[in-house]
Short mmCIF file of C-alpha atoms in Angstrom, two decimals:
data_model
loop_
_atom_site.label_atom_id
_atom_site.label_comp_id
_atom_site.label_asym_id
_atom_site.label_seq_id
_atom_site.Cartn_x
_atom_site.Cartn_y
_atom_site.Cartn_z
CA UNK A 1 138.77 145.90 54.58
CA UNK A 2 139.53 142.44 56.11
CA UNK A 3 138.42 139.36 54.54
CA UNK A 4 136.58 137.26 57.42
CA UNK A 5 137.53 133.88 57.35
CA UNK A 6 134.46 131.20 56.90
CA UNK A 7 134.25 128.27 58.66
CA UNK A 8 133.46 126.70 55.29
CA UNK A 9 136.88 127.38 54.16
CA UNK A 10 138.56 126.11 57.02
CA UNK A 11 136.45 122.94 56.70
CA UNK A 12 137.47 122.48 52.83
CA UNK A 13 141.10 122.34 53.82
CA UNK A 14 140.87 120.15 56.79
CA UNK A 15 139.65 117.63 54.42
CA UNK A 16 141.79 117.84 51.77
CA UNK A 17 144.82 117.41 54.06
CA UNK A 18 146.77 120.48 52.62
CA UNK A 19 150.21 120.44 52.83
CA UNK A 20 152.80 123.18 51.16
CA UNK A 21 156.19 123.85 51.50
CA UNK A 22 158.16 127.21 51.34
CA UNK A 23 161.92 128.26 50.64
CA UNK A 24 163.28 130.89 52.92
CA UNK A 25 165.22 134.26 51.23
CA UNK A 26 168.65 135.08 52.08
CA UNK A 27 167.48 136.80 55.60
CA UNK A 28 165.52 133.71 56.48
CA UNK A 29 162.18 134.91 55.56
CA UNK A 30 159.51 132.77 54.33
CA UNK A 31 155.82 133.09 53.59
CA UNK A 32 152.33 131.43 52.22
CA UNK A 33 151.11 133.71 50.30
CA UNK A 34 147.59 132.15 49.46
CA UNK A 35 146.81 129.98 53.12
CA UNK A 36 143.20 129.23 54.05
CA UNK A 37 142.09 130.10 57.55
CA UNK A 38 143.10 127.40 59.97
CA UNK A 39 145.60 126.03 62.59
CA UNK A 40 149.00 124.48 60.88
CA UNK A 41 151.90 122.96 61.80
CA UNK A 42 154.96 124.16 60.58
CA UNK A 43 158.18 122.10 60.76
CA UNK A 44 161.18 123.39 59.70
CA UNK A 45 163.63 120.87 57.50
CA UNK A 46 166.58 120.88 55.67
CA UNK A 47 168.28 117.65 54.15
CA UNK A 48 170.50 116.61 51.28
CA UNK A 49 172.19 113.64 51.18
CA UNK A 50 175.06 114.09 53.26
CA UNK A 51 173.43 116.79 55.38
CA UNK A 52 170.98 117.49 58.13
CA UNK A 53 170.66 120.72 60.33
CA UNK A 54 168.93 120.66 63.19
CA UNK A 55 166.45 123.59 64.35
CA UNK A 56 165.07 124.81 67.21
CA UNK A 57 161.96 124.78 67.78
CA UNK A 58 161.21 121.59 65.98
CA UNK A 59 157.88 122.70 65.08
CA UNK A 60 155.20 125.51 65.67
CA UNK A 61 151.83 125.69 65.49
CA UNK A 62 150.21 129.01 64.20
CA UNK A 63 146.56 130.01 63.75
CA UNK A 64 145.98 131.86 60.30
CA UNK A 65 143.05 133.80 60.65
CA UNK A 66 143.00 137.04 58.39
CA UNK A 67 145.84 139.35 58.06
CA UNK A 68 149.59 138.87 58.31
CA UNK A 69 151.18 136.62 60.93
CA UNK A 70 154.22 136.61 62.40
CA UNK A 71 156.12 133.80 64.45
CA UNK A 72 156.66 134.64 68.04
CA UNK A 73 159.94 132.76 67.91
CA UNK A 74 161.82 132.74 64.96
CA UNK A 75 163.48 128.91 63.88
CA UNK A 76 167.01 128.78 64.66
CA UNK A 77 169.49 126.55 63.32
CA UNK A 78 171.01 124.77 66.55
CA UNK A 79 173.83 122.58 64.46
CA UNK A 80 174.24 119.78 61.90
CA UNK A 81 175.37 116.78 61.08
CA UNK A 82 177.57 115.62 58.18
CA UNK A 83 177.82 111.87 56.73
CA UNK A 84 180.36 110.70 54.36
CA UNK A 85 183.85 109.35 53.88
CA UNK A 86 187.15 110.69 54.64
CA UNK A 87 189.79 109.79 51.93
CA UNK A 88 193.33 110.70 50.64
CA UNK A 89 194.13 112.69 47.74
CA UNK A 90 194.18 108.94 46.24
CA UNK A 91 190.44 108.90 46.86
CA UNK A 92 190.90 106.14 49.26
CA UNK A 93 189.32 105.76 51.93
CA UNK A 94 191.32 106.18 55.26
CA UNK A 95 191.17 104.27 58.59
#
């Protein structure tokens, strides 16, 4: 049967500010596996050093109660951008 969620638990989380992060699989799935009950933000990033995609929506907010959720919209990668240096076979830089 379903575990109910406790308001306790929520509480306990609000206060310790938890934050987590999660890789996607090669279909774009991701999950928490272990989440108290609550509301959370989620924000979709990706960054190196030279690279930064940009997704749509920038963020969502889902309520985790018991049970599996789902996002009504999936996040979508809109574009990117690229920083760097263009150079010759020299390794110079051009322009």
């Amino acid at each position: 049967s379903p575990v109910q969620c406790s308001d306790a638990m929520r509480e306990e989380a609000e206060k310790e500010g938890a934050q987590c992060s999660a890789l996607t699989n090669e279909k774009g799935v991701f999950s928490f596996p272990s989440c108290p009950c609550g509301t959370y933000q989620l924000v979709p990033k990706y960054h190196s050093k030279d690279t930064v995609f940009h997704v749509s929506p920038a963020s969502a907010t889902v309520k985790v109660q018991h049970g599996s959720h789902v996002l009504p919209t999936p996040f979508q990668v809109t574009g990117f951008s690229i920083g760097g240096r263009v150079v010759n076979t020299k390794g110079e830089g051009i322009g």
